Coordinates of C-alpha atoms in Angstrom, one line a residue:
X1 CA -166.7 -49.5 -53.7
X2 CA -165.7 -52.9 -52.5
X3 CA -163.0 -53.2 -55.2
X4 CA -161.4 -50.0 -54.0
X5 CA -161.4 -50.8 -50.3
X6 CA -158.3 -52.3 -48.8
X7 CA -156.4 -52.4 -45.5
X8 CA -152.9 -51.3 -45.9
X9 CA -150.0 -52.9 -43.9
X10 CA -149.8 -49.8 -41.6
X11 CA -153.5 -49.9 -40.9
X12 CA -153.3 -53.7 -40.2
X13 CA -150.4 -53.2 -37.8
X14 CA -152.5 -50.5 -36.0
X15 CA -155.4 -52.9 -35.7
X16 CA -153.2 -55.6 -34.3
X17 CA -151.8 -53.3 -31.6
X18 CA -155.3 -52.1 -30.7
X19 CA -156.5 -55.7 -30.4
X20 CA -153.5 -56.7 -28.2
X21 CA -154.3 -53.7 -26.0
X22 CA -158.0 -54.9 -25.7
X23 CA -159.4 -51.8 -27.5
X24 CA -162.8 -52.5 -28.9
X25 CA -163.1 -52.6 -32.8
X26 CA -165.5 -49.6 -32.9
X27 CA -163.1 -47.5 -30.8
X28 CA -160.2 -48.6 -32.9
X29 CA -162.0 -47.6 -36.1
X30 CA -162.8 -44.1 -34.7
X31 CA -159.3 -43.6 -33.4
X32 CA -157.6 -44.6 -36.7
X33 CA -160.1 -42.5 -38.7
X34 CA -159.2 -39.4 -36.6
X35 CA -155.5 -40.0 -37.3
X36 CA -156.0 -39.8 -41.1
X37 CA -158.4 -36.9 -41.1
X38 CA -161.7 -38.8 -41.2
X39 CA -162.8 -42.4 -41.7
X40 CA -163.3 -41.8 -45.4
X41 CA -159.5 -41.5 -45.8
X42 CA -159.0 -44.8 -44.0
X43 CA -159.6 -47.0 -47.0
X44 CA -161.8 -49.5 -45.2
X45 CA -165.1 -49.7 -43.3
X46 CA -166.0 -51.0 -39.8
X47 CA -167.0 -54.3 -41.3
X48 CA -163.6 -54.6 -43.0
X49 CA -161.9 -54.0 -39.7
X50 CA -164.0 -56.7 -38.0
X51 CA -163.2 -59.1 -40.8
X52 CA -159.5 -58.3 -40.5
X53 CA -159.7 -59.1 -36.7
X54 CA -161.5 -62.3 -37.3
X55 CA -159.0 -63.4 -40.0
X56 CA -156.1 -62.5 -37.6
X57 CA -157.5 -64.6 -34.8
X58 CA -158.3 -67.5 -37.1
X59 CA -154.7 -67.3 -38.4
X60 CA -153.3 -67.2 -34.9
X61 CA -155.3 -70.4 -34.0
X62 CA -154.9 -72.1 -37.4
X63 CA -153.3 -75.1 -35.7
X64 CA -155.3 -75.1 -32.5
X65 CA -154.7 -73.6 -29.1
X66 CA -151.9 -76.0 -28.2
X67 CA -149.9 -75.5 -31.4
X68 CA -150.4 -71.7 -31.2
X69 CA -149.3 -71.8 -27.5
X70 CA -146.1 -73.6 -28.5
X71 CA -145.5 -71.1 -31.3
X72 CA -145.9 -68.3 -28.8
X73 CA -143.4 -69.9 -26.4
X74 CA -140.9 -70.6 -29.2
X75 CA -141.2 -66.9 -30.3
X76 CA -140.5 -65.7 -26.7
X77 CA -137.5 -68.0 -26.5
X78 CA -136.1 -66.7 -29.7
X79 CA -136.4 -63.1 -28.5
X80 CA -134.7 -64.0 -25.2
X81 CA -133.0 -67.3 -24.5
X82 CA -133.7 -66.9 -20.8
X83 CA -137.4 -67.4 -21.3
X84 CA -138.3 -70.8 -19.8
X85 CA -141.4 -73.0 -20.2
X86 CA -142.3 -76.5 -19.5
X87 CA -145.1 -78.8 -20.5
X88 CA -146.5 -82.0 -19.0
X89 CA -148.2 -84.6 -21.2
X90 CA -150.6 -87.4 -20.2
X91 CA -150.6 -91.0 -21.5
X92 CA -152.4 -89.9 -24.6
X93 CA -149.7 -87.2 -25.3
X94 CA -152.1 -84.4 -24.6
X95 CA -150.9 -81.3 -22.8
X96 CA -152.2 -81.2 -19.2
X97 CA -150.0 -78.8 -17.3
X98 CA -148.1 -75.7 -18.5
X99 CA -145.5 -73.6 -16.6
X100 CA -143.5 -70.6 -17.9
X101 CA -141.4 -67.7 -16.6
X102 CA -139.7 -64.8 -18.3
X103 CA -136.2 -63.3 -17.6
X104 CA -137.6 -60.6 -15.4
X105 CA -139.3 -63.2 -13.2
X106 CA -136.1 -65.1 -12.9
X107 CA -134.3 -62.1 -11.7
X108 CA -137.0 -61.2 -9.2
X109 CA -137.0 -64.7 -7.7
X110 CA -133.2 -64.6 -7.3
X111 CA -133.6 -61.2 -5.4
X112 CA -136.9 -61.6 -3.6
X113 CA -137.6 -65.3 -3.5
X114 CA -137.4 -65.7 0.3
X115 CA -141.2 -65.5 0.9
X116 CA -143.5 -66.8 -1.8
X117 CA -147.3 -66.6 -2.0
X118 CA -148.9 -69.3 -4.0
X119 CA -152.5 -68.9 -5.0
X120 CA -154.8 -71.1 -7.1
X121 CA -158.1 -69.3 -6.8
X122 CA -158.2 -67.7 -10.2
X123 CA -159.7 -69.5 -13.2
X124 CA -158.9 -68.2 -16.7
X125 CA -161.9 -69.2 -18.8
X126 CA -165.4 -70.8 -18.9
X127 CA -163.8 -74.3 -18.6
X128 CA -162.4 -73.2 -15.1
X129 CA -158.8 -74.0 -15.8
X130 CA -156.9 -73.3 -12.6
X131 CA -154.4 -70.4 -13.1
X132 CA -151.5 -70.7 -10.5
X133 CA -149.6 -67.5 -9.5
X134 CA -146.4 -67.3 -7.6
X135 CA -146.2 -63.7 -6.1
X136 CA -144.1 -61.9 -3.6
X137 CA -143.0 -58.4 -2.2
X138 CA -140.2 -56.5 -3.8
X139 CA -137.9 -54.1 -2.0
X140 CA -140.5 -51.3 -2.2
X141 CA -143.0 -53.8 -0.7
X142 CA -144.9 -53.8 -4.0
X143 CA -146.6 -56.7 -5.7
X144 CA -144.8 -58.6 -8.5
X145 CA -145.2 -62.0 -10.0
X146 CA -142.6 -64.8 -10.0
X147 CA -144.0 -67.5 -12.2
X148 CA -147.4 -68.7 -13.6
X149 CA -148.9 -72.0 -14.5
X150 CA -152.0 -73.6 -16.0
X151 CA -152.9 -76.9 -14.4
X152 CA -155.3 -79.6 -15.6
X153 CA -156.5 -80.2 -12.0
X154 CA -155.5 -79.5 -8.4
X155 CA -154.4 -83.0 -7.4
X156 CA -151.1 -84.2 -5.9
X157 CA -149.4 -85.3 -9.2
X158 CA -150.1 -81.9 -10.8
X159 CA -148.8 -80.0 -7.8
X160 CA -145.7 -82.2 -7.5
X161 CA -144.8 -81.7 -11.2
X162 CA -145.3 -77.9 -10.7
X163 CA -143.1 -77.5 -7.7
X164 CA -140.4 -79.8 -9.1
X165 CA -140.4 -77.8 -12.3
X166 CA -140.3 -74.6 -10.2
X167 CA -137.2 -75.7 -8.4
X168 CA -135.5 -77.0 -11.6
X169 CA -136.0 -73.6 -13.2
X170 CA -134.4 -71.7 -10.3
X171 CA -131.4 -74.1 -9.8
X172 CA -133.0 -75.8 -6.8
X173 CA -133.2 -72.6 -4.8
X174 CA -136.0 -73.1 -2.3
X175 CA -138.0 -70.3 -0.7
X176 CA -137.8 -69.8 3.1
X177 CA -141.6 -69.5 3.6
X178 CA -144.5 -70.2 1.3
X179 CA -148.1 -69.1 1.9
X180 CA -151.1 -71.1 0.5
X181 CA -154.7 -71.6 1.1
X182 CA -156.1 -74.5 3.2
X183 CA -155.7 -77.3 0.5
X184 CA -154.8 -80.8 1.7
X185 CA -153.3 -81.9 -1.6
X186 CA -151.1 -78.8 -1.8
X187 CA -150.0 -79.2 1.9
X188 CA -148.9 -82.8 1.3
X189 CA -147.0 -81.9 -1.9
X190 CA -145.1 -79.1 -0.2
X191 CA -144.2 -81.4 2.6
X192 CA -142.7 -83.9 0.1
X193 CA -141.0 -81.5 -2.4
X194 CA -140.2 -78.6 -0.1
X195 CA -139.5 -80.2 3.3
X196 CA -137.1 -77.4 4.4
X197 CA -139.6 -74.6 3.5
X198 CA -141.9 -73.2 6.2
X199 CA -145.5 -73.8 5.0
X200 CA -148.0 -71.2 6.4
X201 CA -151.7 -70.7 5.8
X202 CA -153.6 -67.7 4.6
X203 CA -155.7 -66.3 7.5
X204 CA -158.2 -64.9 5.1
X205 CA -159.0 -68.3 3.7
X206 CA -159.3 -69.6 7.3
X207 CA -161.9 -67.0 8.0
X208 CA -163.8 -67.9 4.9
X209 CA -163.8 -71.5 5.7
X210 CA -165.0 -70.6 9.2
X211 CA -168.0 -68.9 7.8
X212 CA -168.9 -72.1 5.9
X213 CA -168.5 -74.4 8.9
X214 CA -169.7 -72.2 11.8
X215 CA -172.4 -70.1 10.2
X216 CA -173.9 -67.5 12.5
X217 CA -171.1 -67.7 15.0
X218 CA -168.9 -65.9 12.4
X219 CA -171.2 -62.9 11.9
X220 CA -169.6 -59.5 11.7
X221 CA -168.7 -58.1 15.1
X222 CA -169.9 -61.2 17.0
X223 CA -168.2 -62.0 20.3
X224 CA -167.0 -65.4 18.9
X225 CA -165.4 -63.7 15.9
X226 CA -163.5 -61.3 18.2
X227 CA -162.2 -64.1 20.4
X228 CA -161.1 -66.1 17.4
X229 CA -159.3 -63.0 15.9
X230 CA -157.4 -62.7 19.2
X231 CA -156.3 -66.3 19.0
X232 CA -155.0 -65.8 15.4
X233 CA -153.5 -62.3 15.6
X234 CA -153.0 -61.1 19.2
X235 CA -151.5 -63.6 21.6
X236 CA -147.7 -63.6 21.5
X237 CA -147.2 -66.2 24.2
X238 CA -148.0 -69.9 23.5
X239 CA -149.4 -70.4 27.0
X240 CA -151.8 -67.5 26.6
X241 CA -152.9 -68.9 23.2
X242 CA -153.6 -72.3 24.6
X243 CA -155.6 -70.9 27.6
X244 CA -157.6 -68.6 25.3
X245 CA -158.4 -71.4 22.8
X246 CA -159.6 -73.7 25.6
X247 CA -161.9 -70.9 27.0
X248 CA -163.2 -70.3 23.5
X249 CA -164.3 -73.9 23.0
X250 CA -165.7 -74.2 26.5
X251 CA -167.7 -71.0 26.4
X252 CA -169.3 -71.7 23.0
X253 CA -169.5 -75.5 23.5
X254 CA -167.5 -76.3 20.4
X255 CA -165.3 -79.1 21.8
X256 CA -166.7 -81.6 19.3
X257 CA -166.5 -79.3 16.2
X258 CA -164.5 -81.2 13.6
X259 CA -163.4 -78.1 11.7
X260 CA -162.0 -76.3 14.8
X261 CA -160.2 -79.5 15.8
X262 CA -158.7 -79.8 12.4
X263 CA -157.3 -76.2 12.3
X264 CA -156.1 -76.6 15.8
X265 CA -154.0 -79.5 14.7
X266 CA -152.1 -77.2 12.3
X267 CA -152.0 -74.2 14.6
X268 CA -148.3 -73.7 13.9
X269 CA -149.2 -72.6 10.4
X270 CA -151.5 -69.7 11.4
X271 CA -151.3 -68.7 15.1
X272 CA -149.3 -65.5 15.9
X273 CA -147.4 -67.0 18.7
X274 CA -145.9 -69.7 16.4
X275 CA -145.5 -67.4 13.4
X276 CA -142.9 -65.3 15.1
X277 CA -140.4 -68.2 14.5
X278 CA -140.9 -67.9 10.8
X279 CA -139.5 -65.4 8.3
X280 CA -142.7 -63.9 6.8
X281 CA -141.9 -60.2 5.9
X282 CA -145.1 -59.4 7.7
X283 CA -147.3 -61.5 5.4
X284 CA -150.2 -63.3 7.0
X285 CA -152.5 -64.0 4.1
X286 CA -152.6 -64.5 0.3
X287 CA -154.3 -61.2 -0.1
X288 CA -151.3 -60.2 -2.1
X289 CA -152.3 -62.6 -4.9
X290 CA -155.9 -61.6 -4.4
X291 CA -155.1 -58.1 -5.5
X292 CA -153.4 -59.6 -8.6
X293 CA -156.6 -61.6 -9.3
X294 CA -158.6 -58.4 -9.2
X295 CA -156.3 -56.9 -11.8
X296 CA -156.6 -60.0 -13.9
X297 CA -160.4 -59.6 -13.9
X298 CA -160.0 -56.1 -15.2
X299 CA -158.1 -57.3 -18.3
X300 CA -159.4 -60.8 -18.9
X301 CA -162.7 -62.3 -20.0
X302 CA -163.8 -65.9 -20.0
X303 CA -164.3 -65.8 -23.8
X304 CA -160.6 -65.2 -24.5
X305 CA -158.6 -68.0 -26.2
X306 CA -155.4 -69.2 -24.7
X307 CA -153.0 -67.1 -26.8
X308 CA -155.0 -63.9 -26.3
X309 CA -155.1 -64.7 -22.6
X310 CA -151.3 -64.8 -22.5
X311 CA -151.0 -61.4 -24.3
X312 CA -153.5 -59.8 -21.9
X313 CA -151.7 -61.4 -18.9
X314 CA -148.5 -59.7 -20.1
X315 CA -150.3 -56.4 -19.7
X316 CA -151.0 -57.2 -16.0
X317 CA -147.3 -58.0 -15.4
X318 CA -146.2 -54.9 -17.2
X319 CA -148.5 -52.7 -15.0
X320 CA -147.0 -54.2 -11.9
X321 CA -143.5 -53.4 -13.2
X322 CA -144.5 -49.9 -14.1
X323 CA -145.5 -49.4 -10.5
X324 CA -142.1 -50.7 -9.4
X325 CA -140.3 -48.4 -11.8
X326 CA -142.3 -45.5 -10.5
X327 CA -141.3 -46.3 -6.9
X328 CA -137.7 -46.8 -8.0
X329 CA -137.7 -43.4 -9.7
X330 CA -139.2 -41.7 -6.6
X331 CA -136.6 -43.4 -4.4
X332 CA -133.7 -42.2 -6.5
X333 CA -134.9 -38.6 -6.9
X334 CA -136.3 -37.8 -3.4
X335 CA -134.7 -37.7 0.0
X336 CA -136.4 -38.7 3.3
X337 CA -137.8 -35.9 5.2
X338 CA -135.7 -36.6 8.3
X339 CA -132.3 -36.7 6.5
X340 CA -131.4 -33.4 8.3
X341 CA -132.2 -34.7 11.8
X342 CA -129.6 -35.5 14.4
X343 CA -130.4 -39.2 14.8
X344 CA -127.5 -41.1 13.2
X345 CA -129.7 -44.2 12.9
X346 CA -132.3 -42.4 10.8
X347 CA -129.6 -40.8 8.6
X348 CA -128.1 -44.2 7.9
X349 CA -131.5 -45.7 7.2
X350 CA -132.4 -42.9 4.8
X351 CA -129.3 -43.6 2.7
X352 CA -129.6 -47.4 2.8
X353 CA -133.3 -48.4 2.8
X354 CA -136.0 -47.8 0.2
X355 CA -138.5 -45.1 1.2
X356 CA -141.2 -47.5 2.4
X357 CA -138.8 -49.4 4.7
X358 CA -137.3 -46.1 5.9
X359 CA -140.8 -45.0 7.0
X360 CA -141.0 -48.3 8.9
X361 CA -137.7 -47.7 10.6
X362 CA -138.7 -44.2 11.4
X363 CA -141.9 -45.5 13.1
X364 CA -139.7 -48.0 15.1
X365 CA -137.4 -45.1 16.1
X366 CA -140.4 -43.1 17.4
X367 CA -141.5 -46.1 19.5
X368 CA -137.9 -46.4 20.8
X369 CA -138.2 -43.0 22.4
X370 CA -141.1 -44.5 24.6
X371 CA -139.0 -47.5 25.7
X372 CA -137.2 -47.7 29.0
X373 CA -134.9 -50.3 30.6
X374 CA -136.8 -51.8 33.6
X375 CA -134.1 -54.2 34.6
X376 CA -130.7 -55.5 33.3
X377 CA -128.2 -58.2 34.0
X378 CA -124.5 -57.8 32.9
X379 CA -121.7 -60.4 32.9
X380 CA -118.8 -61.4 30.7
X381 CA -120.8 -63.6 28.5
X382 CA -124.0 -61.6 27.8
X383 CA -126.0 -58.5 28.7
X384 CA -129.8 -59.0 29.3
X385 CA -132.2 -56.1 29.3
X386 CA -135.8 -56.0 30.2
X387 CA -137.5 -53.4 28.1
X388 CA -140.9 -51.8 28.8
X389 CA -143.0 -49.1 27.2
X390 CA -143.7 -46.0 29.2
X391 CA -147.1 -44.1 29.0
X392 CA -147.6 -40.4 29.2
X393 CA -147.5 -40.4 33.1
X394 CA -144.2 -42.3 33.1
X395 CA -145.6 -45.6 34.2
X396 CA -144.8 -48.9 32.6
X397 CA -147.4 -50.4 30.3
X398 CA -148.2 -54.1 30.7
X399 CA -145.8 -56.4 28.7
X400 CA -142.1 -56.8 29.0
X401 CA -139.6 -57.7 26.2
X402 CA -136.3 -59.3 26.9
X403 CA -133.3 -58.4 24.8
X404 CA -130.1 -60.4 25.0
X405 CA -126.7 -59.1 23.8
X406 CA -123.9 -61.6 23.4
X407 CA -120.7 -59.8 23.9
X408 CA -118.3 -62.1 22.1
X409 CA -120.4 -62.6 19.0
X410 CA -121.9 -59.1 19.2
X411 CA -125.3 -60.6 18.5
X412 CA -128.6 -59.1 19.6
X413 CA -131.7 -61.3 20.3
X414 CA -135.1 -60.0 21.1
X415 CA -138.0 -62.0 22.4
X416 CA -140.3 -59.9 20.1
X417 CA -138.3 -61.4 17.1
X418 CA -139.3 -58.7 14.6
X419 CA -135.9 -58.8 12.8
X420 CA -136.2 -62.6 12.4
X421 CA -139.7 -62.3 10.9
X422 CA -139.8 -58.9 9.1
X423 CA -136.1 -58.1 8.5
X424 CA -135.9 -54.7 10.3
X425 CA -134.9 -53.9 13.9
X426 CA -137.6 -53.4 16.5
X427 CA -137.8 -50.5 18.9
X428 CA -136.5 -52.7 21.8
X429 CA -133.2 -53.5 20.0
X430 CA -132.8 -49.8 19.1
X431 CA -133.1 -49.0 22.8
X432 CA -130.4 -51.5 23.7
X433 CA -128.1 -50.1 20.9
X434 CA -128.6 -46.7 22.4
X435 CA -127.7 -48.0 25.9
X436 CA -124.6 -49.7 24.4
X437 CA -123.6 -46.4 22.7
X438 CA -123.9 -48.0 19.3
X439 CA -125.2 -45.1 17.1
X440 CA -125.5 -47.0 13.8
X441 CA -127.2 -50.1 12.7
X442 CA -124.7 -53.0 12.4
X443 CA -124.3 -54.3 8.8
X444 CA -125.4 -57.8 9.8
X445 CA -128.8 -56.3 10.7
X446 CA -129.3 -54.6 7.4
X447 CA -131.2 -57.0 5.2
X448 CA -130.2 -56.5 1.5
X449 CA -133.6 -57.3 0.1
X450 CA -134.9 -54.0 1.7
X451 CA -132.1 -51.8 0.5
X452 CA -131.8 -49.5 -2.5
X453 CA -128.9 -51.5 -3.8
X454 CA -130.9 -54.8 -4.0
X455 CA -130.7 -55.1 -7.8
X456 CA -127.0 -54.2 -8.1
X457 CA -126.0 -57.8 -8.7
X458 CA -125.8 -60.2 -11.6
X459 CA -128.3 -63.1 -11.7
X460 CA -127.5 -66.5 -13.4
X461 CA -130.0 -69.1 -14.5
X462 CA -129.9 -72.8 -13.8
X463 CA -127.3 -73.3 -16.5
X464 CA -125.0 -70.7 -15.1
X465 CA -125.6 -68.0 -17.8
X466 CA -126.3 -64.4 -17.0
X467 CA -130.0 -63.5 -17.2
X468 CA -130.7 -60.4 -19.2
X469 CA -134.1 -58.8 -18.9
X470 CA -134.0 -57.4 -22.4
X471 CA -131.4 -58.7 -24.8
X472 CA -132.6 -56.3 -27.5
X473 CA -132.4 -53.2 -25.2
X474 CA -130.1 -51.3 -27.6
X475 CA -132.5 -51.9 -30.5
X476 CA -135.4 -50.6 -28.3
X477 CA -133.4 -47.5 -27.4
X478 CA -132.5 -46.9 -31.1
X479 CA -136.2 -47.1 -32.0
X480 CA -137.2 -44.7 -29.2
X481 CA -134.5 -42.2 -30.4
X482 CA -135.3 -42.4 -34.2
X483 CA -139.1 -42.6 -34.1
X484 CA -139.8 -39.0 -33.0
X485 CA -137.2 -37.6 -35.4
X486 CA -138.7 -39.3 -38.4
X487 CA -142.3 -38.5 -37.4
X488 CA -141.4 -34.8 -37.2
X489 CA -139.6 -35.0 -40.5
X490 CA -142.6 -36.7 -42.2
X491 CA -144.9 -34.1 -40.8
X492 CA -142.8 -31.3 -42.2
X493 CA -142.3 -33.0 -45.6
X494 CA -146.0 -33.6 -46.0
X495 CA -146.7 -29.8 -46.0
X496 CA -145.2 -29.2 -49.4
X497 CA -145.2 -31.2 -52.7
X498 CA -141.5 -30.6 -53.2
X499 CA -140.8 -31.8 -49.6
X500 CA -142.8 -34.9 -50.3
X501 CA -140.9 -35.7 -53.4
X502 CA -137.6 -35.1 -51.7
X503 CA -138.5 -37.3 -48.7
X504 CA -139.9 -40.0 -50.9
X505 CA -136.8 -40.3 -53.1
X506 CA -134.4 -40.2 -50.2
X507 CA -136.5 -42.8 -48.3
X508 CA -135.9 -45.2 -51.2
X509 CA -132.2 -44.4 -51.2
X510 CA -132.0 -44.9 -47.4
X511 CA -133.9 -48.2 -47.7
X512 CA -131.4 -49.5 -50.2
X513 CA -128.5 -48.4 -48.0
X514 CA -130.0 -50.1 -44.9
X515 CA -130.5 -53.3 -46.9
X516 CA -126.8 -53.2 -47.8
X517 CA -126.0 -52.7 -44.2
X518 CA -128.1 -55.7 -43.2
X519 CA -126.3 -57.8 -45.7
X520 CA -123.0 -56.6 -44.4
X521 CA -124.0 -57.4 -40.8
X522 CA -125.5 -60.8 -41.6
X523 CA -122.1 -62.4 -41.7
X524 CA -120.8 -61.1 -38.3
X525 CA -122.3 -60.3 -34.9
X526 CA -119.6 -57.8 -34.0
X527 CA -120.8 -54.2 -34.4
X528 CA -117.2 -53.0 -35.2
X529 CA -116.7 -55.6 -37.9
X530 CA -120.2 -54.9 -39.2
X531 CA -119.4 -51.2 -39.6
X532 CA -116.2 -52.0 -41.3
X533 CA -117.9 -54.4 -43.7
X534 CA -120.5 -51.8 -44.5
X535 CA -117.9 -49.1 -45.2
X536 CA -116.0 -51.5 -47.5
X537 CA -119.2 -52.1 -49.5
X538 CA -120.0 -48.4 -49.7
X539 CA -116.5 -47.6 -50.9
X540 CA -116.6 -50.3 -53.4
X541 CA -119.9 -49.1 -54.7
X542 CA -118.6 -45.5 -55.0
X543 CA -115.5 -46.7 -56.8
X544 CA -117.5 -48.7 -59.3
X545 CA -119.9 -45.7 -59.8
X546 CA -117.0 -43.4 -60.5
X547 CA -115.6 -45.6 -63.2
X548 CA -118.9 -46.0 -64.9
X549 CA -119.6 -42.3 -64.8
X550 CA -116.2 -41.6 -66.3
X551 CA -116.8 -44.0 -69.2
X552 CA -120.2 -42.5 -70.2
X553 CA -119.4 -38.8 -69.5
X554 CA -118.2 -38.0 -73.0
X555 CA -121.5 -38.9 -74.5
X556 CA -123.4 -36.7 -72.1
X557 CA -121.8 -33.4 -72.5
X558 CA -124.0 -30.6 -71.3
X559 CA -124.3 -27.3 -73.1
X560 CA -124.3 -24.0 -71.2
X561 CA -128.1 -23.5 -71.6
X562 CA -128.8 -27.0 -70.2
X563 CA -126.5 -26.5 -67.2
X564 CA -128.2 -23.2 -66.5
X565 CA -131.6 -25.0 -66.6
X566 CA -130.5 -27.7 -64.1
X567 CA -129.2 -25.1 -61.7
X568 CA -132.6 -23.3 -61.8
X569 CA -134.4 -26.6 -61.3
X570 CA -132.3 -27.4 -58.2
X571 CA -132.7 -24.0 -56.7
X572 CA -136.5 -23.8 -57.3
X573 CA -138.4 -27.1 -57.0
X574 CA -141.6 -25.5 -58.3
X575 CA -139.7 -24.8 -61.6
X576 CA -138.7 -28.5 -61.6
X577 CA -142.4 -29.5 -61.3
X578 CA -143.3 -27.1 -64.1
X579 CA -140.6 -28.4 -66.4
X580 CA -141.6 -32.0 -65.6
X581 CA -145.3 -31.2 -66.3
X582 CA -144.4 -29.7 -69.7
X583 CA -142.2 -32.6 -70.5
X584 CA -144.9 -35.1 -69.5
X585 CA -147.5 -33.3 -71.7
X586 CA -145.2 -33.5 -74.7
X587 CA -144.5 -37.2 -74.0
X588 CA -148.2 -38.1 -73.6
X589 CA -149.0 -36.2 -76.8
X590 CA -146.5 -38.3 -78.7
X591 CA -147.9 -41.5 -77.2
X592 CA -151.5 -40.8 -78.2
X593 CA -150.5 -39.6 -81.6
X594 CA -148.8 -42.9 -82.1
X595 CA -151.8 -44.8 -80.9
X596 CA -154.0 -42.8 -83.2
X597 CA -151.8 -43.5 -86.2
X598 CA -152.1 -47.2 -85.5
X599 CA -155.9 -47.0 -85.5
X600 CA -156.0 -45.0 -88.7
X601 CA -157.1 -41.8 -86.9
X602 CA -155.6 -38.8 -85.2
X603 CA -156.2 -38.1 -81.5
X604 CA -155.4 -34.8 -79.8
X605 CA -155.1 -35.0 -76.0
X606 CA -154.7 -32.1 -73.6
X607 CA -153.2 -32.8 -70.2
X608 CA -153.2 -30.2 -67.4
X609 CA -151.9 -31.4 -64.1
X610 CA -151.6 -29.4 -60.9
X611 CA -148.6 -30.0 -58.6
X612 CA -149.2 -33.1 -56.4
X613 CA -152.0 -34.4 -58.6
X614 CA -151.5 -37.9 -60.1
X615 CA -152.5 -38.9 -63.6
X616 CA -155.2 -41.3 -62.3
X617 CA -156.9 -38.4 -60.5
X618 CA -156.9 -36.2 -63.7
X619 CA -158.3 -38.8 -66.1
X620 CA -160.2 -41.3 -63.9
X621 CA -160.2 -45.0 -63.9
X622 CA -160.4 -45.3 -67.7
X623 CA -156.9 -43.9 -68.1

C-alpha cells in the first residue's frame, strides 16, 4: 500500500551511491532487493526509486547549475583546503570560464610538470562546451591529469585567462614543453603567456588536417604519405630534411599549396630534426589526451548536468590513479629479471628506475653491445668518439654518431641527444662510458622524474603550505578498519533474538558515548586533549551515577528470590524473554480491564507473542 511504502535513510544512501556510480535505476533496484532477501522487503517499488532519484537531482540543481557548481566547489574546499578553483565572469556577471584542480593534481604537476599535453577536442554536453585537459606522463609512463577547465569559447581572451590562472595556481612554475593541436589562437596565447616554454604540435592533428587539405594524396599507403612521414619522423639531419621537403614539393607539384607552405613555416614545432633540441619525453602527439577522451566517453553522456558531469569525471581520474597505484605496487614488490646479471649499469638501473624505464635502459644496453668506436680524438680538453653500429658480419651500418666527453666538467654530449629529449642515456653514451671504464651511470644523468623515489618529497602550493592529498586519511583508515568488524558483528547478532536485543541496546549506549566524545572533541583539535576531555566526562558521569545509586539503594532492596530470578535471566536470555512476555500479558490485561471499566463493560484480552514478534504483528493495524 502507498501509505506503508517508504524509503529509509539507508536505502536512500544506497540509491545515491549507485547514481554517483552511474548504475541504472533498474539495476540498482534489483541489487538492493537481493541484499535484503527480495524486493518485497525493500519497502519501496521501482517507481518510488525513480521518484527518489528525480527528487535528488532536482534538489541538487535547486538553485541552477551555476549555484550548484559553486556549492560543489565549496564543499571540496572544506574537505581539503588545497582544492583550488577559479571562475571568470563576463560584463553581465555571468560565469564564462571555469578552472579547477585538486590536491593530487597539484602534487602531480610539481613532480611531473616538465612536459604538458593540452587538448581541447572533447565537448562535455549537447551545447558543445569545450572541456580542456592538461595531461602528462608519470614516472611509470602512465597517463594522469593535471588540471581541467570549461571554457565559453576558444578565443585568445579565454586561453589567456586559462594559462594565467594555471601559472598562478602553481606558483608561476612553467612547463618545459607543451603540446597542442594546430590552433592559431592557442599558439599566439602560448607565445605571450609562456614565452620560455617550447611549443610543439601534435603530429596526429597535422595528419588529420592534411587529409582535409590534400584529399587523395593522403590515402593509406600512398607514396606521398610515406614521403611526408619520413619528413616528420625519420630525418635526423636538418639538411636531409630540407632536401627531402624540396623533392616532395617538386615531385607532386605542390609548391603553391597554401597548407603545406603554412606548416613548413612552423617546421620547428613538428619535424624530427628540430624536435631533438626539445625535452619531450618521447611525446610526439596529443594521443595521450585522446586516450583520456575515450575514457570520458565511456563514463559521460551529453544529457548529464554539470554537477553530475563533475562526479563522473572524478571516476575517470580515480581510474587513472588506480592504474598508477597498481604500477607502484608491482614496482615495489617485484625485481627486474636481470638483477642477477654481471652488468653493473643494469644492476644500478634496476634499483633506481621504475620497471618501465628499466626496460628502456635494458634495451639501450642491448644496443650498446652492437656499438663500436670507429674513430676517436683525445686531448687535454675533450675526448671525441665516433660511434657506429655493427651488423652481423662485423661491418659498420650507415650513420655515425659523435659523442664528446669534456674531461674537466666530466660532461657527455651525444649528437643523438636522447638524454636531452627523453631523460635516459642512449647506447652511444653507454659505449663511451664503457671505454672510459665508468661502470655506473653518473648521478647527473639519472633524471629524478623516472626514479622510484620520485614522490619522496614534500610539495607546497602557491601560498607555501604543504599540499596533502587526503587530509582525512586517518578517518578513512578508521572507517576501513571498523566497517568489516561491525558488519560481521551485525550478521552474527541477527541470527538470534537475544543477540539482536543485546546489540540493539548496546548500539544505543555506544551512540550516546560517541555523542559525548564528539562534544568533548569539539572544543579542541588535539587528539591527546580530546581523549583527556572525554575521560574526564566519563569519570564525572560515573561519579554522579554512583552517588545517585547510593541514595536510592535502600528503597530497592532485593530479596533472595528476586536476586535468584535476575541471575537466571542473565544466564538464559530465553528465560528473560519468557519473563518479559508474562509481564507484558499481565500489564496489557490490566490496561484493557481499566478501559473496559471506563466504558461500563468488561473486556478480556488474550495476548500470545512469540520471541521476536512485535505487538503490531500480533494484533494488526487496529492495535
